mmCIF file of N, CA and C in Angstrom:
data_model
loop_
_atom_site.group_PDB
_atom_site.id
_atom_site.type_symbol
_atom_site.label_atom_id
_atom_site.label_comp_id
_atom_site.label_asym_id
_atom_site.label_seq_id
_atom_site.Cartn_x
_atom_site.Cartn_y
_atom_site.Cartn_z
ATOM 1 N N UNK V 1 16.471 -36.405 18.057
ATOM 2 C CA UNK V 1 16.347 -37.325 16.946
ATOM 3 C C UNK V 1 16.692 -36.570 15.655
ATOM 4 N N UNK V 2 17.580 -37.094 14.871
ATOM 5 C CA UNK V 2 18.007 -36.441 13.627
ATOM 6 C C UNK V 2 17.005 -36.705 12.510
ATOM 7 N N UNK V 3 16.795 -35.686 11.717
ATOM 8 C CA UNK V 3 15.936 -35.839 10.539
ATOM 9 C C UNK V 3 16.808 -35.804 9.295
ATOM 10 N N UNK V 4 16.506 -36.658 8.374
ATOM 11 C CA UNK V 4 17.276 -36.737 7.151
ATOM 12 C C UNK V 4 16.382 -36.402 5.966
ATOM 13 N N UNK V 5 16.917 -35.559 5.097
ATOM 14 C CA UNK V 5 16.169 -35.230 3.881
ATOM 15 C C UNK V 5 16.249 -36.422 2.944
ATOM 16 N N UNK V 6 15.121 -36.759 2.371
ATOM 17 C CA UNK V 6 15.096 -37.867 1.428
ATOM 18 C C UNK V 6 15.557 -37.407 0.064
ATOM 19 N N UNK V 7 16.396 -38.205 -0.536
ATOM 20 C CA UNK V 7 16.806 -37.925 -1.902
ATOM 21 C C UNK V 7 15.707 -38.395 -2.840
ATOM 22 N N UNK V 8 15.468 -37.626 -3.905
ATOM 23 C CA UNK V 8 14.464 -38.087 -4.870
ATOM 24 C C UNK V 8 14.888 -39.436 -5.449
ATOM 25 N N UNK V 9 13.916 -40.302 -5.592
ATOM 26 C CA UNK V 9 14.208 -41.625 -6.118
ATOM 27 C C UNK V 9 14.471 -41.536 -7.624
ATOM 28 N N UNK V 10 15.519 -42.162 -8.059
ATOM 29 C CA UNK V 10 15.889 -42.157 -9.475
ATOM 30 C C UNK V 10 15.201 -43.337 -10.155
ATOM 31 N N UNK V 11 14.137 -43.029 -10.884
ATOM 32 C CA UNK V 11 13.366 -44.093 -11.517
ATOM 33 C C UNK V 11 13.366 -43.997 -13.035
ATOM 34 N N UNK V 12 14.014 -42.979 -13.576
ATOM 35 C CA UNK V 12 14.011 -42.789 -15.026
ATOM 36 C C UNK V 12 15.391 -43.046 -15.606
ATOM 37 N N UNK V 13 15.396 -43.434 -16.883
ATOM 38 C CA UNK V 13 16.653 -43.709 -17.576
ATOM 39 C C UNK V 13 16.723 -42.861 -18.835
ATOM 40 N N UNK V 14 17.948 -42.528 -19.212
ATOM 41 C CA UNK V 14 18.213 -41.893 -20.497
ATOM 42 C C UNK V 14 19.299 -42.736 -21.162
ATOM 43 N N UNK V 15 18.984 -43.297 -22.312
ATOM 44 C CA UNK V 15 19.960 -44.106 -23.041
ATOM 45 C C UNK V 15 20.501 -43.295 -24.207
ATOM 46 N N UNK V 16 21.806 -43.356 -24.404
ATOM 47 C CA UNK V 16 22.428 -42.605 -25.496
ATOM 48 C C UNK V 16 23.398 -43.509 -26.236
ATOM 49 N N UNK V 17 23.494 -43.262 -27.511
ATOM 50 C CA UNK V 17 24.502 -43.947 -28.321
ATOM 51 C C UNK V 17 25.630 -42.961 -28.570
ATOM 52 N N UNK V 18 26.846 -43.419 -28.359
ATOM 53 C CA UNK V 18 28.019 -42.575 -28.571
ATOM 54 C C UNK V 18 29.063 -43.361 -29.359
ATOM 55 N N UNK V 19 29.984 -42.632 -29.948
ATOM 56 C CA UNK V 19 31.089 -43.291 -30.662
ATOM 57 C C UNK V 19 32.094 -43.811 -29.653
ATOM 58 N N UNK V 20 32.999 -44.640 -30.127
ATOM 59 C CA UNK V 20 34.069 -45.149 -29.247
ATOM 60 C C UNK V 20 34.893 -43.996 -28.685
ATOM 61 N N UNK V 21 35.207 -43.022 -29.549
ATOM 62 C CA UNK V 21 36.000 -41.868 -29.101
ATOM 63 C C UNK V 21 35.264 -41.058 -28.043
ATOM 64 N N UNK V 22 33.973 -40.850 -28.240
ATOM 65 C CA UNK V 22 33.186 -40.093 -27.259
ATOM 66 C C UNK V 22 33.141 -40.833 -25.927
ATOM 67 N N UNK V 23 32.956 -42.146 -25.987
ATOM 68 C CA UNK V 23 32.893 -42.938 -24.756
ATOM 69 C C UNK V 23 34.214 -42.856 -23.996
ATOM 70 N N UNK V 24 35.320 -42.992 -24.699
ATOM 71 C CA UNK V 24 36.633 -42.907 -24.053
ATOM 72 C C UNK V 24 36.850 -41.538 -23.414
ATOM 73 N N UNK V 25 36.462 -40.500 -24.126
ATOM 74 C CA UNK V 25 36.598 -39.136 -23.613
ATOM 75 C C UNK V 25 35.767 -38.942 -22.350
ATOM 76 N N UNK V 26 34.538 -39.410 -22.380
ATOM 77 C CA UNK V 26 33.635 -39.289 -21.224
ATOM 78 C C UNK V 26 34.173 -40.089 -20.041
ATOM 79 N N UNK V 27 34.624 -41.303 -20.297
ATOM 80 C CA UNK V 27 35.169 -42.131 -19.216
ATOM 81 C C UNK V 27 36.408 -41.487 -18.602
ATOM 82 N N UNK V 28 37.247 -40.899 -19.430
ATOM 83 C CA UNK V 28 38.459 -40.243 -18.918
ATOM 84 C C UNK V 28 38.093 -39.045 -18.046
ATOM 85 N N UNK V 29 37.161 -38.223 -18.527
ATOM 86 C CA UNK V 29 36.747 -37.052 -17.754
ATOM 87 C C UNK V 29 36.135 -37.461 -16.417
ATOM 88 N N UNK V 30 35.296 -38.482 -16.436
ATOM 89 C CA UNK V 30 34.673 -38.960 -15.197
ATOM 90 C C UNK V 30 35.735 -39.463 -14.226
ATOM 91 N N UNK V 31 36.684 -40.211 -14.739
ATOM 92 C CA UNK V 31 37.756 -40.744 -13.888
ATOM 93 C C UNK V 31 38.578 -39.613 -13.279
ATOM 94 N N UNK V 32 38.874 -38.601 -14.068
ATOM 95 C CA UNK V 32 39.653 -37.468 -13.550
ATOM 96 C C UNK V 32 38.906 -36.722 -12.449
ATOM 97 N N UNK V 33 37.578 -36.735 -12.514
ATOM 98 C CA UNK V 33 36.766 -36.088 -11.470
ATOM 99 C C UNK V 33 36.470 -37.031 -10.311
ATOM 100 N N UNK V 34 36.863 -38.304 -10.450
ATOM 101 C CA UNK V 34 36.580 -39.272 -9.389
ATOM 102 C C UNK V 34 35.114 -39.639 -9.328
ATOM 103 N N UNK V 35 34.441 -39.604 -10.472
ATOM 104 C CA UNK V 35 33.014 -39.906 -10.522
ATOM 105 C C UNK V 35 32.762 -41.079 -11.453
ATOM 106 N N UNK V 36 31.606 -41.685 -11.266
ATOM 107 C CA UNK V 36 31.178 -42.693 -12.227
ATOM 108 C C UNK V 36 30.785 -41.973 -13.513
ATOM 109 N N UNK V 37 30.759 -42.712 -14.598
ATOM 110 C CA UNK V 37 30.325 -42.125 -15.869
ATOM 111 C C UNK V 37 28.900 -41.594 -15.742
ATOM 112 N N UNK V 38 28.065 -42.332 -15.060
ATOM 113 C CA UNK V 38 26.672 -41.899 -14.876
ATOM 114 C C UNK V 38 26.613 -40.582 -14.122
ATOM 115 N N UNK V 39 27.297 -40.506 -12.978
ATOM 116 C CA UNK V 39 27.233 -39.283 -12.175
ATOM 117 C C UNK V 39 27.831 -38.102 -12.916
ATOM 118 N N UNK V 40 28.967 -38.318 -13.578
ATOM 119 C CA UNK V 40 29.596 -37.239 -14.348
ATOM 120 C C UNK V 40 28.660 -36.763 -15.452
ATOM 121 N N UNK V 41 28.041 -37.703 -16.149
ATOM 122 C CA UNK V 41 27.130 -37.352 -17.243
ATOM 123 C C UNK V 41 25.915 -36.588 -16.734
ATOM 124 N N UNK V 42 25.323 -37.069 -15.656
ATOM 125 C CA UNK V 42 24.150 -36.391 -15.096
ATOM 126 C C UNK V 42 24.520 -34.982 -14.648
ATOM 127 N N UNK V 43 25.652 -34.839 -13.959
ATOM 128 C CA UNK V 43 26.083 -33.510 -13.510
ATOM 129 C C UNK V 43 26.246 -32.559 -14.697
ATOM 130 N N UNK V 44 26.909 -33.034 -15.746
ATOM 131 C CA UNK V 44 27.122 -32.192 -16.928
ATOM 132 C C UNK V 44 25.807 -31.860 -17.631
ATOM 133 N N UNK V 45 24.944 -32.844 -17.777
ATOM 134 C CA UNK V 45 23.666 -32.609 -18.446
ATOM 135 C C UNK V 45 22.799 -31.619 -17.683
ATOM 136 N N UNK V 46 22.719 -31.789 -16.374
ATOM 137 C CA UNK V 46 21.898 -30.893 -15.556
ATOM 138 C C UNK V 46 22.467 -29.475 -15.583
ATOM 139 N N UNK V 47 23.775 -29.354 -15.443
ATOM 140 C CA UNK V 47 24.409 -28.031 -15.467
ATOM 141 C C UNK V 47 24.153 -27.331 -16.806
ATOM 142 N N UNK V 48 24.319 -28.053 -17.889
ATOM 143 C CA UNK V 48 24.096 -27.465 -19.208
ATOM 144 C C UNK V 48 22.619 -27.196 -19.473
ATOM 145 N N UNK V 49 21.749 -28.052 -18.981
ATOM 146 C CA UNK V 49 20.316 -27.824 -19.139
ATOM 147 C C UNK V 49 19.900 -26.531 -18.438
ATOM 148 N N UNK V 50 20.382 -26.346 -17.217
ATOM 149 C CA UNK V 50 20.064 -25.112 -16.480
ATOM 150 C C UNK V 50 20.603 -23.880 -17.204
ATOM 151 N N UNK V 51 21.835 -23.975 -17.701
ATOM 152 C CA UNK V 51 22.442 -22.845 -18.412
ATOM 153 C C UNK V 51 21.670 -22.534 -19.698
ATOM 154 N N UNK V 52 21.287 -23.567 -20.442
ATOM 155 C CA UNK V 52 20.531 -23.347 -21.684
ATOM 156 C C UNK V 52 19.162 -22.742 -21.410
ATOM 157 N N UNK V 53 18.498 -23.227 -20.377
ATOM 158 C CA UNK V 53 17.180 -22.693 -20.020
ATOM 159 C C UNK V 53 17.305 -21.229 -19.604
ATOM 160 N N UNK V 54 18.298 -20.924 -18.776
ATOM 161 C CA UNK V 54 18.498 -19.540 -18.354
ATOM 162 C C UNK V 54 18.798 -18.641 -19.556
ATOM 163 N N UNK V 55 19.663 -19.102 -20.445
ATOM 164 C CA UNK V 55 20.033 -18.307 -21.623
ATOM 165 C C UNK V 55 18.828 -18.035 -22.512
ATOM 166 N N UNK V 56 17.988 -19.049 -22.701
ATOM 167 C CA UNK V 56 16.847 -18.916 -23.608
ATOM 168 C C UNK V 56 15.657 -18.189 -22.985
ATOM 169 N N UNK V 57 15.640 -18.050 -21.667
ATOM 170 C CA UNK V 57 14.477 -17.434 -21.015
ATOM 171 C C UNK V 57 14.796 -16.129 -20.302
ATOM 172 N N UNK V 58 16.026 -15.643 -20.443
ATOM 173 C CA UNK V 58 16.430 -14.402 -19.794
ATOM 174 C C UNK V 58 16.789 -13.365 -20.844
ATOM 175 N N UNK V 59 16.280 -12.165 -20.658
ATOM 176 C CA UNK V 59 16.620 -11.073 -21.560
ATOM 177 C C UNK V 59 17.616 -10.165 -20.850
ATOM 178 N N UNK V 60 18.738 -9.949 -21.492
ATOM 179 C CA UNK V 60 19.764 -9.074 -20.928
ATOM 180 C C UNK V 60 19.852 -7.805 -21.762
ATOM 181 N N UNK V 61 19.852 -6.682 -21.093
ATOM 182 C CA UNK V 61 19.940 -5.394 -21.772
ATOM 183 C C UNK V 61 21.174 -4.648 -21.293
ATOM 184 N N UNK V 62 21.734 -3.870 -22.200
ATOM 185 C CA UNK V 62 22.811 -2.980 -21.779
ATOM 186 C C UNK V 62 22.206 -1.934 -20.846
ATOM 187 N N UNK V 63 23.051 -1.212 -20.162
ATOM 188 C CA UNK V 63 22.547 -0.177 -19.247
ATOM 189 C C UNK V 63 21.720 0.864 -20.008
ATOM 190 N N UNK V 64 22.196 1.262 -21.183
ATOM 191 C CA UNK V 64 21.468 2.259 -21.983
ATOM 192 C C UNK V 64 20.118 1.710 -22.447
ATOM 193 N N UNK V 65 20.100 0.458 -22.900
ATOM 194 C CA UNK V 65 18.848 -0.148 -23.354
ATOM 195 C C UNK V 65 17.870 -0.304 -22.190
ATOM 196 N N UNK V 66 18.391 -0.661 -21.012
ATOM 197 C CA UNK V 66 17.523 -0.800 -19.842
ATOM 198 C C UNK V 66 16.921 0.550 -19.459
ATOM 199 N N UNK V 67 17.735 1.602 -19.482
ATOM 200 C CA UNK V 67 17.219 2.942 -19.175
ATOM 201 C C UNK V 67 16.139 3.351 -20.180
ATOM 202 N N UNK V 68 16.360 3.066 -21.456
ATOM 203 C CA UNK V 68 15.364 3.386 -22.490
ATOM 204 C C UNK V 68 14.086 2.585 -22.250
ATOM 205 N N UNK V 69 14.231 1.324 -21.861
ATOM 206 C CA UNK V 69 13.080 0.473 -21.559
ATOM 207 C C UNK V 69 12.272 1.066 -20.399
ATOM 208 N N UNK V 70 12.955 1.495 -19.352
ATOM 209 C CA UNK V 70 12.262 2.094 -18.206
ATOM 210 C C UNK V 70 11.538 3.382 -18.598
ATOM 211 N N UNK V 71 12.158 4.176 -19.466
ATOM 212 C CA UNK V 71 11.505 5.398 -19.935
ATOM 213 C C UNK V 71 10.221 5.066 -20.689
ATOM 214 N N UNK V 72 10.256 4.032 -21.504
ATOM 215 C CA UNK V 72 9.058 3.623 -22.244
ATOM 216 C C UNK V 72 7.962 3.164 -21.295
ATOM 217 N N UNK V 73 8.346 2.469 -20.229
ATOM 218 C CA UNK V 73 7.353 2.005 -19.257
ATOM 219 C C UNK V 73 6.689 3.174 -18.531
ATOM 220 N N UNK V 74 7.425 4.267 -18.372
ATOM 221 C CA UNK V 74 6.879 5.431 -17.673
ATOM 222 C C UNK V 74 5.929 6.250 -18.540
ATOM 223 N N UNK V 75 5.927 6.029 -19.839
ATOM 224 C CA UNK V 75 5.047 6.790 -20.735
ATOM 225 C C UNK V 75 3.605 6.321 -20.560
ATOM 226 N N UNK V 76 2.643 7.216 -20.815
ATOM 227 C CA UNK V 76 1.242 6.803 -20.743
ATOM 228 C C UNK V 76 0.948 5.733 -21.791
ATOM 229 N N UNK V 77 -0.002 4.869 -21.461
ATOM 230 C CA UNK V 77 -0.397 3.828 -22.407
ATOM 231 C C UNK V 77 -1.099 4.445 -23.616
ATOM 232 N N UNK V 78 -0.919 3.871 -24.802
ATOM 233 C CA UNK V 78 -1.666 4.357 -25.961
ATOM 234 C C UNK V 78 -3.167 4.176 -25.737
ATOM 235 N N UNK V 79 -3.961 5.003 -26.426
ATOM 236 C CA UNK V 79 -5.420 4.987 -26.275
ATOM 237 C C UNK V 79 -6.003 3.600 -26.548
ATOM 238 N N UNK V 80 -5.532 2.931 -27.609
ATOM 239 C CA UNK V 80 -6.054 1.602 -27.957
ATOM 240 C C UNK V 80 -5.772 0.592 -26.839
ATOM 241 N N UNK V 81 -4.629 0.709 -26.219
ATOM 242 C CA UNK V 81 -4.280 -0.201 -25.124
ATOM 243 C C UNK V 81 -5.168 0.059 -23.916
ATOM 244 N N UNK V 82 -5.410 1.321 -23.614
ATOM 245 C CA UNK V 82 -6.292 1.651 -22.489
ATOM 246 C C UNK V 82 -7.700 1.108 -22.724
ATOM 247 N N UNK V 83 -8.197 1.232 -23.976
ATOM 248 C CA UNK V 83 -9.527 0.693 -24.302
ATOM 249 C C UNK V 83 -9.547 -0.823 -24.104
ATOM 250 N N UNK V 84 -8.521 -1.482 -24.593
ATOM 251 C CA UNK V 84 -8.453 -2.942 -24.466
ATOM 252 C C UNK V 84 -8.444 -3.356 -22.994
ATOM 253 N N UNK V 85 -7.676 -2.670 -22.183
ATOM 254 C CA UNK V 85 -7.589 -3.013 -20.761
ATOM 255 C C UNK V 85 -8.878 -2.703 -19.998
ATOM 256 N N UNK V 86 -9.693 -1.812 -20.523
ATOM 257 C CA UNK V 86 -10.939 -1.460 -19.821
ATOM 258 C C UNK V 86 -12.079 -2.415 -20.167
ATOM 259 N N UNK V 87 -11.897 -3.262 -21.163
ATOM 260 C CA UNK V 87 -12.954 -4.211 -21.547
ATOM 261 C C UNK V 87 -13.138 -5.272 -20.472
ATOM 262 N N UNK V 88 -14.351 -5.817 -20.423
ATOM 263 C CA UNK V 88 -14.609 -6.930 -19.511
ATOM 264 C C UNK V 88 -13.771 -8.132 -19.940
ATOM 265 N N UNK V 89 -13.250 -8.807 -18.963
ATOM 266 C CA UNK V 89 -12.437 -9.995 -19.249
ATOM 267 C C UNK V 89 -13.345 -11.197 -19.507
ATOM 268 N N UNK V 90 -12.980 -12.011 -20.474
ATOM 269 C CA UNK V 90 -13.828 -13.148 -20.836
ATOM 270 C C UNK V 90 -13.894 -14.197 -19.730
ATOM 271 N N UNK V 91 -12.905 -14.230 -18.860
ATOM 272 C CA UNK V 91 -12.899 -15.229 -17.792
ATOM 273 C C UNK V 91 -13.643 -14.790 -16.534
ATOM 274 N N UNK V 92 -14.150 -13.563 -16.560
ATOM 275 C CA UNK V 92 -14.891 -13.094 -15.358
ATOM 276 C C UNK V 92 -16.367 -13.300 -15.537
#
């Protein structure tokens, strides 16, 4: 017996206002991809949302900066930091 993964149900809407030129451009791009305007728009929005989230939440360092970062991590903690970490936690 075959099992099929269920697709998430699409129950939400996003309404946007666009200019005539923007609408024509979007419709042309969707047609060239063989997609509906909705599917093309959703694909583009999701792809860009993922890229923006990754860009805003990822820190990239050069090799030299990464090596310097690792060296700093290997150093002993400052005395004030050690004292802070040795205190009882308020949630315990």
